[in-house]
XYZ file of C-alpha atoms in Angstrom:
331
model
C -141.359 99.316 -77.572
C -140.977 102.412 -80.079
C -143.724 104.474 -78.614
C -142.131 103.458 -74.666
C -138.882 105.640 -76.197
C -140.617 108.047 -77.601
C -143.463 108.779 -74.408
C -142.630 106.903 -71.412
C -144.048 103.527 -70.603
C -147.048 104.943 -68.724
C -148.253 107.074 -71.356
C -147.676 104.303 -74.150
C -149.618 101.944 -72.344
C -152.473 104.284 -72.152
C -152.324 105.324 -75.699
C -152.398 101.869 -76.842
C -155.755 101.418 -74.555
C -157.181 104.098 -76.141
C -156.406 103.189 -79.673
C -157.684 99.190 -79.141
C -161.149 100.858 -77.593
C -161.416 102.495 -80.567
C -161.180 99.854 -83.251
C -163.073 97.672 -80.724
C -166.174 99.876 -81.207
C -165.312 100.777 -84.981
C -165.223 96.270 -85.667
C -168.006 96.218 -83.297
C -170.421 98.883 -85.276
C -169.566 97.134 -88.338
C -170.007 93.515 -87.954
C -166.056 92.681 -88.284
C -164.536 90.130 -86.120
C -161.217 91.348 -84.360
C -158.021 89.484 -83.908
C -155.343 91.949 -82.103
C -151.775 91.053 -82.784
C -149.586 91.920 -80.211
C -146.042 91.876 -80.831
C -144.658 92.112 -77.016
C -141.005 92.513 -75.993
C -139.419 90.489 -72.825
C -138.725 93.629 -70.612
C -141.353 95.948 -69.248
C -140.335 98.746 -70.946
C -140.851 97.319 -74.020
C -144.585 95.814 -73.542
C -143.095 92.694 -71.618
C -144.802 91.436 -68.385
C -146.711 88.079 -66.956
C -148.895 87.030 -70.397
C -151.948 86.378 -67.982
C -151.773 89.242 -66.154
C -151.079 91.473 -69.996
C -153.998 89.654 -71.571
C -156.121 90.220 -68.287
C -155.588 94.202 -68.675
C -156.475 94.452 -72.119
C -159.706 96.837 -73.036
C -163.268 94.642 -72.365
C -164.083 93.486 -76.134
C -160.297 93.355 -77.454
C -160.068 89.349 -76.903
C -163.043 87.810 -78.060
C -162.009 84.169 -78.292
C -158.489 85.151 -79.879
C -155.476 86.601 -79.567
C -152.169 86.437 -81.858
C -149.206 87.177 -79.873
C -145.089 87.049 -81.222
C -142.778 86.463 -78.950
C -139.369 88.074 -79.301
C -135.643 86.955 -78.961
C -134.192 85.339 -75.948
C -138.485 84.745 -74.667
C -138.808 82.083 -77.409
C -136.521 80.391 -75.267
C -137.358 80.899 -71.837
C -140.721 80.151 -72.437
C -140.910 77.803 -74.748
C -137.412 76.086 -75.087
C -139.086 72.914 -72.933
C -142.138 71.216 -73.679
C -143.092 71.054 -70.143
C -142.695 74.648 -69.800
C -143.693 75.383 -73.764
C -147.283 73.385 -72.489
C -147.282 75.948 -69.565
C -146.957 78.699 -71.336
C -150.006 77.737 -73.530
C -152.187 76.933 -70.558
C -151.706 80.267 -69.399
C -152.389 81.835 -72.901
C -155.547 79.724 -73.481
C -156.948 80.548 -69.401
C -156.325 83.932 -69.925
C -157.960 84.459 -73.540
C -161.132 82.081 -72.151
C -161.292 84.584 -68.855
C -161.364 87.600 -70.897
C -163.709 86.543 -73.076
C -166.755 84.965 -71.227
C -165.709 87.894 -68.072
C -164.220 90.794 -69.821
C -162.182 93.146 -67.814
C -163.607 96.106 -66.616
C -162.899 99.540 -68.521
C -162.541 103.054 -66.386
C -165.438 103.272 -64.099
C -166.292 106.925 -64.868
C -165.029 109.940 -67.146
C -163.440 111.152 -64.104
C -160.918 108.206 -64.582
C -159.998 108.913 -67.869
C -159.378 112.325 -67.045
C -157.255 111.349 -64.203
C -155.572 108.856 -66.906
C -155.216 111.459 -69.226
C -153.754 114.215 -66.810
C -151.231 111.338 -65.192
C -150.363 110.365 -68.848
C -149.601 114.259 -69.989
C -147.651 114.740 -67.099
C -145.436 111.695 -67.195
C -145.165 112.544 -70.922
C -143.761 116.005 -70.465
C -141.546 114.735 -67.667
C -139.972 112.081 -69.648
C -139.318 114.289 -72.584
C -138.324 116.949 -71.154
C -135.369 114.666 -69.713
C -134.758 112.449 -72.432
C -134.983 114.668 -75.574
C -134.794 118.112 -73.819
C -131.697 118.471 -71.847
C -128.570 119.003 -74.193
C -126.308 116.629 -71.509
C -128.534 113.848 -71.511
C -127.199 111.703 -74.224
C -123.485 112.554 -73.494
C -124.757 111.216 -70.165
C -126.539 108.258 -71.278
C -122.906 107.646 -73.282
C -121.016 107.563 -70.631
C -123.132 106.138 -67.649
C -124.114 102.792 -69.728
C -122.392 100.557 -72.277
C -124.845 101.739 -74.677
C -121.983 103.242 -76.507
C -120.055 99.671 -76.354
C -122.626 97.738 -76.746
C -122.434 98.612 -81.147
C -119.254 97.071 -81.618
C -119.638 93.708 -79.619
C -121.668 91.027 -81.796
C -124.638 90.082 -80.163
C -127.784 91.449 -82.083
C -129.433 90.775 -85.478
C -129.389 94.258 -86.394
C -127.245 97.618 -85.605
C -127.814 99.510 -82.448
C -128.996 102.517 -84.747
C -131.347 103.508 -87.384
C -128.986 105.378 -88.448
C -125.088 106.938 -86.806
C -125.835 110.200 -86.368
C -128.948 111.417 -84.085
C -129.785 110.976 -80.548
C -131.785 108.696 -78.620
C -134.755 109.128 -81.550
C -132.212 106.882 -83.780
C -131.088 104.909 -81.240
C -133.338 101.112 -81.366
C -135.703 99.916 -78.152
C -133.797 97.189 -77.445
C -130.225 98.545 -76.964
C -131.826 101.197 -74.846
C -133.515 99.126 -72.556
C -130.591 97.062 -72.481
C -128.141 99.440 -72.028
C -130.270 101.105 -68.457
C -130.373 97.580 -67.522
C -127.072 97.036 -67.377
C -125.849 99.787 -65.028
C -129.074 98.755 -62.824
C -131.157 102.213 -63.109
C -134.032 101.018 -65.440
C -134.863 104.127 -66.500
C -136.972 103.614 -69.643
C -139.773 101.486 -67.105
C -140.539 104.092 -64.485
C -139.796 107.697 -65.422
C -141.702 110.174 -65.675
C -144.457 107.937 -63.612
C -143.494 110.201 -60.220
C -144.419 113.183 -61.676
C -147.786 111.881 -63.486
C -148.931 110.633 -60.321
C -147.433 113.472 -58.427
C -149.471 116.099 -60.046
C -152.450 113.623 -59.671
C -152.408 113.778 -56.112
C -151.313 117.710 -56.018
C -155.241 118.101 -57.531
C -156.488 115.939 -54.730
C -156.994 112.986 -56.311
C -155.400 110.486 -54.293
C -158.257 108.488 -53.006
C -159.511 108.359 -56.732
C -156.067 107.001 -58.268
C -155.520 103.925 -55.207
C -159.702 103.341 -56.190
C -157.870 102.942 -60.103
C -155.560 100.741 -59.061
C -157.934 98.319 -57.005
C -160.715 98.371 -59.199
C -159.326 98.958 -62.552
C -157.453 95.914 -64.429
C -155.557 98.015 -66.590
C -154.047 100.401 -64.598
C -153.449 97.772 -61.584
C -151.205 95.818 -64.358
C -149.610 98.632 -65.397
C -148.006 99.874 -61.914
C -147.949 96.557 -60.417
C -145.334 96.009 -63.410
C -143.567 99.518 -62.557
C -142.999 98.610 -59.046
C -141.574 95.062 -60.142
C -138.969 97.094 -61.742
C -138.397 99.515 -59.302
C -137.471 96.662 -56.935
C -135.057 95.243 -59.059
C -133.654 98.210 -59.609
C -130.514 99.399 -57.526
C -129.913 103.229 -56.956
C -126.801 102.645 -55.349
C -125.158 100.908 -57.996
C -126.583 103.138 -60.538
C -124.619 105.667 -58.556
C -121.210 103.585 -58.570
C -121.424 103.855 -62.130
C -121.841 107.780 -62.531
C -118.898 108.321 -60.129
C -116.282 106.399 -61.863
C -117.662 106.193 -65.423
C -119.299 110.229 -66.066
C -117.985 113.166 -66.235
C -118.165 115.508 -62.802
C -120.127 118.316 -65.088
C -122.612 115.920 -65.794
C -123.403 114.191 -62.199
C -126.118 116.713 -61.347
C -128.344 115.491 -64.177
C -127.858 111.938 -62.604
C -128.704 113.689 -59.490
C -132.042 114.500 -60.396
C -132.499 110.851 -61.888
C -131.917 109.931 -58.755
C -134.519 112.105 -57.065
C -136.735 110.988 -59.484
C -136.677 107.772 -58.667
C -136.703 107.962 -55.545
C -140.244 110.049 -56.032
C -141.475 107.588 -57.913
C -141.020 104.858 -55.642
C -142.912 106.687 -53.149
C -145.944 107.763 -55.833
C -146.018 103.980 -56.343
C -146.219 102.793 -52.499
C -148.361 105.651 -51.827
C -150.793 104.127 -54.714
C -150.481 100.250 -53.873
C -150.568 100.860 -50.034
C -147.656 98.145 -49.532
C -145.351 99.022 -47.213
C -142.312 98.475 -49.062
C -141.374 97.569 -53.275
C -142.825 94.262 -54.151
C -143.941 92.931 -51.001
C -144.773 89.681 -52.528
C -142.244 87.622 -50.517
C -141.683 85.026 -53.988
C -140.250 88.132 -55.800
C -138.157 89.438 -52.923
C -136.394 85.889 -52.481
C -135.795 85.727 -56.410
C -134.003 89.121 -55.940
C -132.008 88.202 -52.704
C -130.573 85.136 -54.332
C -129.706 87.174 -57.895
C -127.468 90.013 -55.877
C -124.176 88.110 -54.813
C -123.349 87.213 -58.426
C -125.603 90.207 -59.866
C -123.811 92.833 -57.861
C -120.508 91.438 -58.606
C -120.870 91.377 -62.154
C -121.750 95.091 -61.967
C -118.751 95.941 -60.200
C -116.417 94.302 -62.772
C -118.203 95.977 -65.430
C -117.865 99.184 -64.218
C -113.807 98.509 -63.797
C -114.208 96.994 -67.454
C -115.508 100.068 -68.812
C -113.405 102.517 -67.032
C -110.228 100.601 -68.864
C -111.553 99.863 -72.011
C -112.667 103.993 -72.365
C -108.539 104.203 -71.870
C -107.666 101.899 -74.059
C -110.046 101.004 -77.152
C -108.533 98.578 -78.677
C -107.763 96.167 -76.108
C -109.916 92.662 -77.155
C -109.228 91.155 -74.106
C -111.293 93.313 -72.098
C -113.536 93.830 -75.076
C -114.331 89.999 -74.297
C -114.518 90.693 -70.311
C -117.171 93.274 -71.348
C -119.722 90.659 -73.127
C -119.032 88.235 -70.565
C -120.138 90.701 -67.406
C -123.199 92.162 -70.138
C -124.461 88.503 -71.110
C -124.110 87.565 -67.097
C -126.235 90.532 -65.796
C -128.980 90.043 -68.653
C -129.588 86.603 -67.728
């Protein structure tokens, strides 16, 4: 969640590999048994995903015969709120944890891997930063092209927005962040900085090797398989409708270049699955399809929403509007 903010969700997820290989081998050396405890968020780019498919990615060695898992927020009850589904849920936990026990997952096949990891991790890294925390109009932009900014005085979390008032996105909490790019349909927090990590990747020539990673190699499989979920649920042009009624014409380059971005990372991704288009799994696509009519009108009215309520502060009536089009395009 924090480190997703801090890094990118690519170079989070491979940090956190790394650091459950290593107490792996430290329990392993000394005789300890190991029970991981993961607390996951419900979006991707806070740790969320399929459980079978998270607990099928972990590092060989990291679920021996248990697993403690918390569940967060509004996934207690949408996976667990009916016993049927509550009993599904545990199925899936109990298949998974027996799988990766008695057939571990595999771990990178050679050094080379890892170094590929590493180089597509550094890259994305950089990337990320250098967009987030390094460009003086980003936050101004983030302000204005999401309800982030709203989002503090409408009632609907357990704890403030921010760590503390002051500060940028460094104070700002996962969860209103991911929310917040959600809203306006853009994402961002799930996929960028992934472009240019496998960019550079396949600038070195190693194309062959990454698409090898991603059919051979649990863990990184999971890991863009999840990214390119996201990427089709995302909507560019949307994103757009926002930034031209909502930001400020000095700041619609820098959503420019999100845009590129994207649109570079979409093509990293295809490039590495081989599909020809974003989630070709046909269940996915239909869930999407049937979402847009009410999904895309609910953006629509919450761009007009904003655009008003920016004019005119005070006005509770279309402070009310506001949660009404946020809690509709959440669910």
């Amino acid at each position: 969640s924090d480190s997703g903010k801090d890094a990118g969700r690519i170079t989070a997820a491979w940090e956190l590999y790394k650091a459950q290989e290593d107490v792996v081998a430290v329990c392993k050396d000394y005789n300890i048994k190991l029970t991981l405890f993961h607390g996951r968020g419900g979006s991707v780019g806070r740790g969320g995903g399929p459980t079978y498919l998270a607990i099928q990615s972990q590092p060989p060695g990291s679920v021996m015969g248990t697993l403690r898992v918390t569940e967060h927020g509004e996934m207690i009850q949408a996976k667990f709120g009916l016993p049927q589904t509550a009993v599904r849920q545990l199925e899936i936990y109990t298949t998974a944890v027996l799988l990766a026990t008695l057939h571990p997952p595999r771990s990178p096949r050679s050094d080379q891997w890892r170094a590929i990891m590493e180089e597509i991790s550094e890259q994305s890294c950089k990337h990320y930063r250098g967009v987030v925390y390094q460009n003086p109009d980003f936050i101004p932009y983030f302000h204005e092209a999401t309800p982030e900014a709203e989002l503090g005085n409408l009632n609907i979390g357990s704890r403030p927005t921010r760590r503390k008032q002051s500060g940028g996105v460094s104070q700002l909490r996962a969860i209103p962040w991911i929310f917040a790019w959600t809203q306006n349909r853009s994402v961002l927090p799930a996929w960028l900085g992934l472009g240019a990590g496998l960019g550079t990747a396949f600038e070195k020539g190693f194309k062959e090797d990454v698409q090898s990673m991603y059919k051979e190699w649990p863990f990184f499989q999971s890991t863009i398989d999840l990214i390119e979920m996201v990427l089709a649920k995302a909507d560019l042009a949307i994103a757009k409708h926002y930034e031209e009624v909502l930001v400020s014409p000095g700041r619609q380059q820098l959503g420019s270049k999100i845009h590129k971005d994207f649109c570079a990372t979409e093509q990293c991704v295809l490039l590495v699955t081989g599909h020809q288009k974003l989630s070709e799994n046909q269940g996915t696509e239909r869930l999407i399809d049937n979402r847009l009519p009410y999904l895309n009108t609910l953006n629509m009215l919450q761009v007009e929403i904003l655009r008003r309520l920016r004019q005119d502060e005070t006005n509770e009536k279309l402070r009310d509007a506001l949660l009404i089009t946020m809690k509709g395009i959440a669910a």
